[in-house]
Amino acid sequence: MSRSITHYLTKHLPENNQWERIWILAKTDFKLRYYETTLGLIWAFLHPIIRMVIYWVVFSYILNQNIPNYGMYIFSGLIVWTYFQEATRKGLMILRNKRYLYENIRMNPYDGFTSSVLSTVINLAFNVLVFVALSPVFDIAFSFQVLWIFPILLNLVVLVYAISLILAVLNSFLKDISQVWDVFLLGMFWINPIFYAKTLIFESFPALMYINPIAGIIVNLRDALMYAQAPDMSLFWFDWAYAFALLGIGMWVFNSFFHKAMEKL
Amino acid sequence: MDNNETVIRLKNVSKTFVIRDKKVAPFFTQLGWLVTGKNKRRIEALKSIDLEVKKGEFLGIVGENGSGKSTLIHLMTGFYKPEKGGTTEINGNFIRLSLGLGFNQELTARENIYLNGTVMGLSLREINAKFDEMIAFAELENFVDTKIKFYSRGMKARLSFAVAIHANAEILLMDEFFGGVGDERFKVKSDKVFKESMIKGRTIIHVSHNLSTIRHYATRVILMHKGELVGMGTPDEVFQIYKDKIRVDKLNLRDYVDDQDTI
């Protein structure tokens, strides 16, 4: 499939080495993940389903949540969470993995990040596709409100991009950052309404809804994807502002310390 | 074409690296070092270098291991920033070529050609057009869809050379890249291509221990020693300084060196 996309791009778009390079790098990253496996790309579909079923079984036994359509409820939360987790872990390593590019050619340093984030977006798209494919089985009907998922997921991607800029630079000065980030993610999993109802946070710890931008993104994505509703607009704009603020900080960190960081690697 | 155009300019460029040594010590002692910096060492990799490279030049850089040759290349490309008071400038598209260049072992030759081709500034259309030519040159027709981890060293070297010929850049910085690729027959062929299409019309910076390549092609050579630029001139002049001053200083190998082109 990716080969036919590439073929289409070369045939119909004007030649642009920068974007072609970003695309080929992203495609390679994505491909290498499933390359050695016999089932190949099928894993990209199997993974989210298996993950959903495990959480569904476990949490419906230990938690009595009374949430209708609980499996898909968890799935929609996991789409956001697993993307955030995998993409930021990968973001942490970008300067290390892409050193050979920065060292050898004249390239906009942001291109390494764009290609890496793009490769994780391919995965995100697979997860959303699986959700859409499963939704008739669980009686989920879409309305045009489902289009909200695009700005909401884009919000998530911008957030990941910003965090990757900061983490990748920190990681070259202090390798412990990857351990710290893992612990951070472990804690963060539990403060997000992935497997429990959003009212649990909204009522008890409303501040958490705003400190942690992922919670708002999960709630809004779920409204659009499962309940055919428009998002909570104040949360929606707040999370976009959050992502842009972080992106500003990330770009400042990156522009100031990129060369120093490369010397440390 | 204006041949007096300067493409690379270094002014008063110095570079010092601060490294931390890893010694065995109790945890709290190590934590203390973080504050006191007691395990730090300063390595002066380059000391106030001034250098200009003109368009179309073939500049050879020679010197012993650790003399600052590779650091100099990194400063030319802007990958490293010089210390205060120094400036660097490079005008034009460049590519730094080193052995084993960006190849991914898990990918096939085809995939690596597309990956490295775009990295070297070729558009996908250009790669499509030149693909067969590259494979034919590297003589890998039967291994196009073989992962390169199954390749021999020679096959990999041939492939990277075949891709690099087409690099879309006016400036090539070769860090131990060329010299002794493949068997004798391939060497003859690659020498020919090196001379007739790779270096033609380009500005070349060539770091190598293989002095015969430099002797044949370099229009100017510089000699690096302990981070300083200690000699500049034609290949013969600089090789003489190299042999007289540095090698003899240290190793007294004059007789040996006179017989050898490779140091």
Coordinates of C-alpha atoms in Angstrom, one line a residue:
Chain A
M1 CA 0.0 0.0 0.0
S2 CA 2.7 2.4 1.0
R3 CA 4.5 1.8 -2.3
S4 CA 1.3 2.7 -4.2
I5 CA 1.0 5.9 -2.1
T6 CA 4.6 6.8 -3.0
H7 CA 3.9 6.0 -6.6
Y8 CA 0.9 8.3 -6.6
L9 CA 2.8 11.1 -4.9
T10 CA 5.7 11.0 -7.4
K11 CA 3.3 11.0 -10.3
H12 CA 1.0 13.8 -9.4
L13 CA 2.8 16.1 -7.0
P14 CA 5.6 18.5 -8.0
E15 CA 9.1 17.3 -7.0
N16 CA 9.9 18.4 -3.5
N17 CA 12.9 16.7 -2.0
Q18 CA 12.1 17.9 1.6
W19 CA 8.7 16.3 1.8
E20 CA 9.7 13.2 -0.2
R21 CA 12.5 12.7 2.3
I22 CA 10.2 13.1 5.2
W23 CA 7.7 10.7 3.7
I24 CA 10.3 8.0 2.9
L25 CA 11.8 8.3 6.4
A26 CA 8.4 8.0 8.1
K27 CA 7.5 5.0 5.9
T28 CA 10.7 3.3 6.7
D29 CA 10.2 3.8 10.4
F30 CA 6.7 2.4 10.2
K31 CA 7.7 -0.5 8.0
L32 CA 10.7 -1.6 10.2
R33 CA 8.3 -2.1 13.1
Y34 CA 6.5 -5.0 11.4
Y35 CA 9.2 -6.0 9.0
E36 CA 10.5 -9.2 10.5
T37 CA 7.1 -10.6 11.5
T38 CA 5.3 -13.2 9.5
L39 CA 1.9 -11.6 9.9
G40 CA 3.4 -8.2 9.0
L41 CA 0.9 -5.4 8.8
I42 CA -1.9 -7.6 10.3
W43 CA -0.3 -6.9 13.6
A44 CA -1.2 -3.2 13.2
F45 CA -4.8 -4.3 13.3
L46 CA -4.5 -7.2 15.8
H47 CA -2.7 -5.2 18.5
P48 CA -5.4 -2.6 19.3
I49 CA -8.1 -5.3 19.3
I50 CA -6.1 -7.6 21.7
R51 CA -5.2 -4.7 23.9
M52 CA -8.9 -3.7 24.1
V53 CA -10.1 -7.2 24.9
I54 CA -7.6 -7.6 27.7
Y55 CA -8.4 -4.3 29.4
W56 CA -12.1 -5.0 28.9
V57 CA -12.1 -8.4 30.5
V58 CA -9.9 -7.3 33.4
F59 CA -11.6 -4.1 34.2
S60 CA -15.1 -5.4 34.0
Y61 CA -14.2 -7.9 36.7
I62 CA -12.4 -5.6 39.1
L63 CA -14.3 -2.4 38.5
N64 CA -18.1 -2.1 38.5
Q65 CA -18.4 0.9 36.2
N66 CA -21.8 0.3 34.6
I67 CA -20.7 2.0 31.5
P68 CA -22.7 0.8 28.4
N69 CA -20.6 -0.5 25.6
Y70 CA -17.6 -0.8 27.9
G71 CA -15.3 -2.5 25.5
M72 CA -15.5 0.3 22.9
Y73 CA -15.4 2.9 25.8
I74 CA -12.0 1.5 26.7
F75 CA -10.9 1.2 23.1
S76 CA -11.6 4.9 22.4
G77 CA -9.6 5.9 25.5
L78 CA -6.8 3.5 24.5
I79 CA -6.5 5.1 21.0
V80 CA -5.4 8.3 22.6
W81 CA -3.4 6.8 25.4
T82 CA -1.3 4.2 23.4
Y83 CA -0.6 6.8 20.8
F84 CA 0.6 9.3 23.4
Q85 CA 2.7 6.7 25.2
E86 CA 4.3 5.1 22.1
A87 CA 4.9 8.4 20.3
T88 CA 6.5 10.2 23.2
R89 CA 8.7 7.2 24.0
K90 CA 9.9 7.3 20.4
G91 CA 10.2 11.1 20.4
L92 CA 12.6 10.8 23.3
M93 CA 15.0 8.9 20.9
I94 CA 14.7 11.1 17.8
L95 CA 18.1 12.9 18.1
R96 CA 19.9 9.6 18.8
N97 CA 18.2 7.7 16.0
K98 CA 18.5 10.5 13.4
R99 CA 22.0 11.6 14.2
Y100 CA 23.3 10.2 11.0
L101 CA 21.0 12.6 9.1
Y102 CA 21.9 15.7 11.0
E103 CA 25.6 14.9 10.7
N104 CA 25.7 14.2 7.0
I105 CA 23.4 16.6 5.1
R106 CA 21.9 20.1 5.1
M107 CA 18.5 19.6 6.5
N108 CA 16.0 21.5 8.5
P109 CA 16.4 20.0 12.0
Y110 CA 12.7 19.8 12.5
D111 CA 12.4 17.4 9.6
G112 CA 13.6 14.5 11.7
F113 CA 10.8 15.2 14.2
T114 CA 8.2 15.6 11.5
S115 CA 9.1 12.2 9.9
S116 CA 9.2 10.4 13.2
V117 CA 5.8 11.8 14.3
L118 CA 4.4 11.1 10.9
S119 CA 5.3 7.4 11.2
T120 CA 3.5 7.2 14.5
V121 CA 0.5 8.9 13.0
I122 CA 0.2 6.0 10.5
N123 CA -0.2 3.8 13.5
L124 CA -2.8 6.1 15.0
A125 CA -4.7 6.0 11.8
F126 CA -4.7 2.2 11.9
N127 CA -6.2 2.2 15.4
V128 CA -9.0 4.6 14.4
L129 CA -9.7 2.4 11.4
V130 CA -10.1 -0.6 13.6
F131 CA -12.5 1.3 15.8
V132 CA -14.6 2.3 12.9
A133 CA -14.6 -1.2 11.5
L134 CA -15.8 -2.6 14.9
S135 CA -18.4 0.0 15.6
P136 CA -21.3 -1.6 13.7
V137 CA -20.8 -4.8 15.8
F138 CA -21.3 -2.7 18.9
D139 CA -24.2 -0.7 17.6
I140 CA -22.3 2.6 17.3
A141 CA -23.8 5.0 14.8
F142 CA -21.8 7.9 13.4
S143 CA -23.2 11.4 12.7
F144 CA -21.4 14.2 11.0
Q145 CA -20.1 15.1 14.5
V146 CA -17.5 12.4 13.9
L147 CA -15.6 14.9 11.8
W148 CA -14.5 16.5 15.1
I149 CA -12.0 13.6 15.6
F150 CA -9.7 15.3 13.0
P151 CA -9.0 18.5 14.9
I152 CA -9.0 16.6 18.2
L153 CA -6.4 14.1 17.0
L154 CA -4.4 16.8 15.4
N155 CA -4.3 18.5 18.8
L156 CA -2.9 15.3 20.2
V157 CA -0.2 15.1 17.5
V158 CA 0.9 18.7 18.1
L159 CA 1.1 17.9 21.8
V160 CA 3.3 14.9 21.1
Y161 CA 5.5 16.9 18.7
A162 CA 6.1 19.6 21.4
I163 CA 6.8 17.0 24.1
S164 CA 9.2 15.2 21.7
L165 CA 11.2 18.3 21.1
I166 CA 11.7 18.8 24.8
L167 CA 12.4 15.2 25.7
A168 CA 14.8 14.5 22.8
V169 CA 17.0 17.5 23.8
L170 CA 16.9 16.5 27.5
N171 CA 17.6 12.9 26.7
S172 CA 21.0 13.8 25.1
F173 CA 22.1 15.6 28.3
L174 CA 20.7 13.2 30.8
K175 CA 20.0 9.6 29.8
D176 CA 17.9 9.1 33.0
I177 CA 15.1 11.1 31.3
S178 CA 13.9 7.9 29.6
Q179 CA 13.5 6.2 33.0
V180 CA 11.8 9.3 34.5
W181 CA 9.4 9.5 31.5
D182 CA 8.4 5.9 31.9
V183 CA 7.6 6.4 35.5
F184 CA 5.7 9.5 34.6
L185 CA 3.7 7.6 32.0
L186 CA 2.9 4.9 34.5
G187 CA 1.3 7.4 36.8
M188 CA -0.4 9.3 34.1
F189 CA -2.2 6.2 32.9
W190 CA -4.3 6.2 36.1
I191 CA -5.4 9.8 36.1
N192 CA -6.9 9.5 32.6
P193 CA -10.5 8.5 32.1
I194 CA -9.5 5.5 30.0
F195 CA -11.4 2.8 31.8
Y196 CA -13.5 4.8 34.3
A197 CA -16.2 7.4 33.7
K198 CA -15.2 11.0 33.2
T199 CA -17.4 12.1 36.0
L200 CA -15.0 10.5 38.4
I201 CA -12.4 13.2 37.6
F202 CA -14.8 16.0 36.8
E203 CA -16.4 15.8 40.1
S204 CA -13.6 14.9 42.4
F205 CA -10.5 16.5 40.9
P206 CA -11.7 19.0 38.2
A207 CA -8.2 20.6 38.2
L208 CA -6.7 17.3 36.8
M209 CA -8.9 17.7 33.7
Y210 CA -6.9 20.9 32.9
I211 CA -3.4 20.1 34.2
N212 CA -3.3 16.9 32.1
P213 CA -4.3 17.7 28.5
I214 CA -4.7 14.1 27.5
A215 CA -7.9 13.7 29.7
G216 CA -9.7 16.4 27.8
I217 CA -8.6 14.9 24.5
I218 CA -9.9 11.5 25.5
V219 CA -13.3 12.9 26.7
N220 CA -13.8 14.9 23.5
L221 CA -12.7 12.2 21.1
R222 CA -15.1 9.8 22.8
D223 CA -18.0 12.2 22.5
A224 CA -17.3 12.6 18.8
L225 CA -16.6 8.9 18.1
M226 CA -19.0 7.0 20.3
Y227 CA -21.8 9.4 21.3
A228 CA -22.2 11.5 18.1
Q229 CA -21.8 14.6 20.0
A230 CA -19.9 17.9 19.6
P231 CA -16.9 18.3 21.9
D232 CA -16.9 20.3 25.1
M233 CA -15.7 23.5 23.5
S234 CA -14.0 25.0 26.5
L235 CA -11.9 21.9 26.9
F236 CA -11.3 21.7 23.2
W237 CA -9.9 25.3 23.0
F238 CA -8.1 24.9 26.3
D239 CA -6.2 21.8 25.0
W240 CA -5.3 23.5 21.8
A241 CA -3.9 26.5 23.7
Y242 CA -2.0 24.0 25.9
A243 CA -0.5 22.3 22.9
F244 CA 0.6 25.6 21.3
A245 CA 2.1 26.8 24.6
L246 CA 4.1 23.6 24.9
L247 CA 5.1 23.8 21.2
G248 CA 6.4 27.3 21.9
I249 CA 8.5 26.1 24.8
G250 CA 9.6 23.1 22.8
M251 CA 10.8 25.1 19.9
W252 CA 12.6 27.5 22.2
V253 CA 14.4 24.6 23.9
F254 CA 15.2 23.0 20.6
N255 CA 16.5 26.1 18.9
S256 CA 18.6 27.0 21.9
F257 CA 20.2 23.6 22.7
F258 CA 20.1 21.6 19.5
H259 CA 23.8 21.9 18.6
K260 CA 24.9 21.4 22.2
A261 CA 22.7 18.3 22.4
M262 CA 24.2 16.8 19.3
E263 CA 27.7 17.2 20.7
K264 CA 26.7 15.2 23.7
L265 CA 25.4 12.3 21.7
Chain B
M1 CA 31.6 29.9 -13.5
D2 CA 33.4 32.1 -11.1
N3 CA 36.2 30.0 -9.7
N4 CA 37.2 32.5 -7.0
E5 CA 34.0 32.1 -5.1
T6 CA 34.6 31.0 -1.5
V7 CA 32.3 28.1 -0.6
I8 CA 33.6 27.3 2.9
R9 CA 35.1 29.9 5.2
L10 CA 36.4 29.3 8.7
K11 CA 37.6 32.2 10.8
N12 CA 39.4 31.8 14.1
V13 CA 37.6 28.5 14.8
S14 CA 38.3 26.7 18.0
K15 CA 36.6 23.8 19.6
T16 CA 37.0 22.4 23.0
F17 CA 35.1 19.4 24.2
V18 CA 34.4 18.8 27.9
I19 CA 34.1 15.2 28.7
R20 CA 33.3 13.3 31.8
D21 CA 35.3 10.3 32.6
K22 CA 33.5 7.2 33.9
K23 CA 35.4 6.0 36.9
V24 CA 34.4 3.5 39.5
A25 CA 33.3 5.3 42.7
P26 CA 30.6 5.1 45.3
F27 CA 27.3 6.6 44.2
F28 CA 27.5 9.7 46.4
T29 CA 31.0 10.5 45.3
Q30 CA 29.8 10.4 41.7
L31 CA 26.8 12.6 42.7
G32 CA 29.4 15.0 44.2
W33 CA 31.3 15.1 40.9
L34 CA 28.2 16.3 39.1
V35 CA 28.5 19.5 41.2
T36 CA 32.2 19.9 41.5
G37 CA 33.0 18.7 38.0
K38 CA 36.0 16.9 39.3
N39 CA 35.8 14.1 36.7
K40 CA 35.7 16.6 33.8
R41 CA 38.5 17.0 31.3
R42 CA 38.9 19.6 28.6
I43 CA 40.0 18.3 25.2
E44 CA 41.1 21.0 22.8
A45 CA 40.1 19.4 19.5
L46 CA 40.8 22.5 17.3
K47 CA 42.8 25.6 18.0
S48 CA 42.0 28.9 16.1
I49 CA 41.8 27.5 12.5
D50 CA 41.6 29.9 9.6
L51 CA 40.7 28.4 6.3
E52 CA 39.0 29.2 3.0
V53 CA 37.9 26.8 0.4
K54 CA 37.2 28.0 -3.1
K55 CA 34.7 26.6 -5.5
G56 CA 35.9 23.6 -7.5
E57 CA 38.8 22.9 -5.2
F58 CA 39.8 19.4 -4.1
L59 CA 41.1 19.9 -0.6
G60 CA 42.9 17.0 1.1
I61 CA 43.1 16.9 4.9
V62 CA 45.8 14.7 6.4
G63 CA 47.0 14.1 9.9
E64 CA 47.2 11.4 12.5
N65 CA 44.2 9.9 14.3
G66 CA 42.8 12.4 16.8
S67 CA 44.4 15.4 15.1
G68 CA 41.0 17.0 14.6
K69 CA 40.3 16.1 11.0
S70 CA 36.7 14.9 11.6
T71 CA 35.9 17.7 14.0
L72 CA 37.0 20.1 11.3
I73 CA 34.6 18.6 8.9
H74 CA 31.7 18.9 11.5
L75 CA 32.5 22.5 11.9
M76 CA 32.6 23.1 8.2
T77 CA 29.1 21.7 7.8
G78 CA 27.8 23.7 10.8
F79 CA 26.9 20.5 12.7
Y80 CA 29.2 21.7 15.5
K81 CA 29.2 25.4 16.4
P82 CA 32.6 27.1 16.9
E83 CA 33.5 28.7 20.2
K84 CA 33.1 32.5 20.8
G85 CA 35.1 34.6 18.4
G86 CA 35.0 32.1 15.6
T87 CA 32.7 32.0 12.6
T88 CA 32.0 29.4 10.0
E89 CA 30.2 29.6 6.7
I90 CA 29.3 27.1 4.0
N91 CA 27.5 28.1 0.8
G92 CA 25.8 25.5 -1.2
N93 CA 24.3 22.0 -0.7
F94 CA 26.6 19.6 0.9
I95 CA 26.8 16.0 1.8
R96 CA 29.2 14.4 4.2
L97 CA 30.0 10.9 3.1
S98 CA 31.4 8.3 5.4
L99 CA 31.7 4.6 5.2
G100 CA 28.5 2.6 5.9
L101 CA 26.5 5.8 5.3
G102 CA 23.0 5.6 6.7
F103 CA 22.3 2.1 5.4
N104 CA 19.8 0.2 7.4
Q105 CA 20.8 -3.5 7.7
E106 CA 17.2 -4.7 7.9
L107 CA 16.2 -3.1 4.6
T108 CA 16.8 -4.4 1.1
A109 CA 19.1 -2.8 -1.5
R110 CA 16.1 -1.3 -3.2
E111 CA 14.7 0.2 0.0
N112 CA 18.1 1.5 1.0
I113 CA 18.6 3.1 -2.4
Y114 CA 15.3 5.0 -2.0
L115 CA 16.0 5.9 1.6
N116 CA 19.6 7.1 0.9
G117 CA 18.7 8.7 -2.4
T118 CA 16.2 11.0 -0.8
V119 CA 18.6 11.7 2.0
M120 CA 21.2 12.7 -0.6
G121 CA 18.8 15.2 -2.1
L122 CA 17.5 13.2 -5.1
S123 CA 13.8 13.4 -5.9
L124 CA 11.9 10.1 -6.2
R125 CA 11.6 10.7 -9.9
E126 CA 15.3 11.0 -10.2
I127 CA 15.8 7.8 -8.2
N128 CA 13.3 5.9 -10.4
A129 CA 15.3 7.1 -13.4
K130 CA 18.7 6.2 -12.0
F131 CA 17.8 3.1 -10.1
D132 CA 18.9 0.5 -12.7
E133 CA 22.1 2.4 -13.4
M134 CA 23.0 2.3 -9.7
I135 CA 22.3 -1.4 -9.4
A136 CA 24.3 -2.2 -12.6
F137 CA 27.2 -0.1 -11.4
A138 CA 27.3 -1.9 -8.1
E139 CA 26.9 -5.2 -9.9
L140 CA 24.1 -6.3 -7.6
E141 CA 21.5 -7.3 -10.1
N142 CA 20.8 -10.6 -8.4
F143 CA 20.5 -9.0 -4.9
V144 CA 18.2 -6.1 -5.4
D145 CA 15.6 -7.4 -2.9
T146 CA 18.0 -9.0 -0.5
K147 CA 18.4 -7.4 2.9
I148 CA 21.8 -5.8 3.1
K149 CA 22.7 -7.6 6.3
F150 CA 23.4 -10.6 4.1
Y151 CA 25.7 -8.5 2.0
S152 CA 29.5 -8.8 2.2
R153 CA 31.5 -5.7 3.2
G154 CA 32.5 -5.3 -0.4
M155 CA 29.0 -5.4 -1.7
K156 CA 27.9 -2.7 0.8
A157 CA 30.8 -0.5 -0.1
R158 CA 30.0 -0.9 -3.8
L159 CA 26.3 0.0 -3.2
S160 CA 27.1 3.1 -1.1
F161 CA 29.5 4.3 -3.8
A162 CA 27.0 3.7 -6.5
V163 CA 24.4 5.8 -4.7
A164 CA 26.9 8.5 -3.6
I165 CA 28.0 9.2 -7.2
H166 CA 24.5 10.7 -7.9
A167 CA 24.4 12.8 -4.7
N168 CA 22.7 16.1 -5.4
A169 CA 25.2 18.4 -3.8
E170 CA 27.9 20.9 -5.0
I171 CA 30.1 20.1 -2.0
L172 CA 31.1 16.6 -0.9
L173 CA 32.9 16.1 2.4
M174 CA 34.4 12.7 2.4
D175 CA 35.5 11.3 5.7
E176 CA 37.5 8.2 5.0
F177 CA 34.9 7.5 2.3
F178 CA 36.8 6.6 -0.8
G179 CA 39.7 4.3 -1.4
G180 CA 40.0 0.6 -1.8
V181 CA 36.4 -0.1 -2.6
G182 CA 35.9 -3.7 -3.8
D183 CA 38.3 -5.9 -5.7
E184 CA 40.9 -4.7 -8.2
R185 CA 38.6 -4.7 -11.2
F186 CA 36.0 -2.7 -9.3
K187 CA 38.7 -0.3 -8.1
V188 CA 39.6 0.5 -11.7
K189 CA 36.0 1.1 -12.6
S190 CA 35.3 3.2 -9.5
D191 CA 38.5 5.3 -9.9
K192 CA 37.3 6.2 -13.4
V193 CA 33.8 7.2 -12.2
F194 CA 35.3 9.1 -9.2
K195 CA 37.5 11.1 -11.6
E196 CA 35.0 11.6 -14.4
S197 CA 31.7 12.2 -12.7
M198 CA 31.9 12.3 -9.0
I199 CA 34.4 15.1 -8.4
K200 CA 33.9 17.0 -11.6
G201 CA 32.4 20.4 -11.0
R202 CA 32.1 19.8 -7.3
T203 CA 34.0 21.1 -4.4
I204 CA 35.6 18.2 -2.5
I205 CA 36.9 18.0 1.0
H206 CA 38.7 14.7 1.4
V207 CA 39.9 13.3 4.7
S208 CA 41.9 10.1 4.3
H209 CA 44.8 8.0 5.4
N210 CA 45.1 6.8 1.9
L211 CA 47.6 9.3 0.5
S212 CA 47.6 8.1 -3.0
T213 CA 44.1 9.3 -3.7
I214 CA 45.1 12.7 -2.3
R215 CA 48.3 12.8 -4.3
H216 CA 46.4 12.1 -7.5
Y217 CA 43.5 14.5 -7.1
A218 CA 44.1 17.1 -4.4
T219 CA 44.7 20.7 -5.6
R220 CA 45.7 21.6 -2.1
V221 CA 46.4 19.7 1.1
I222 CA 46.3 20.8 4.7
L223 CA 48.0 19.0 7.6
M224 CA 46.4 18.8 11.0
H225 CA 48.4 18.0 14.1
K226 CA 47.0 18.1 17.7
G227 CA 44.2 20.4 16.7
E228 CA 46.3 22.9 14.8
L229 CA 46.8 23.5 11.1
V230 CA 50.5 23.0 10.7
G231 CA 51.0 22.8 7.0
M232 CA 49.3 23.8 3.7
G233 CA 50.4 23.5 0.1
T234 CA 50.6 21.0 -2.7
P235 CA 50.4 17.3 -1.9
D236 CA 54.2 16.8 -2.2
E237 CA 55.0 19.8 0.0
V238 CA 52.7 18.7 2.7
F239 CA 53.6 15.1 2.6
Q240 CA 57.2 16.1 3.1
I241 CA 56.3 18.1 6.3
Y242 CA 54.2 15.2 7.4
K243 CA 57.0 12.8 7.1
D244 CA 59.8 15.1 8.4
K245 CA 58.1 16.7 11.3
I246 CA 55.4 14.5 12.7
R247 CA 56.1 10.9 11.9
V248 CA 59.8 11.2 12.6
D249 CA 59.2 13.1 15.8
K250 CA 57.2 10.4 17.2
L251 CA 58.1 7.1 15.6
N252 CA 61.3 7.5 13.6
L253 CA 59.7 5.7 10.7
R254 CA 61.1 7.7 7.9
D255 CA 62.5 4.9 5.9
Y256 CA 59.3 2.9 6.2
V257 CA 57.1 5.9 5.3
D258 CA 59.1 6.7 2.2
D259 CA 58.2 3.4 0.7
Q260 CA 54.6 3.6 1.5
D261 CA 51.8 5.7 0.1
T262 CA 49.5 4.7 2.8
I263 CA 50.2 5.9 6.3

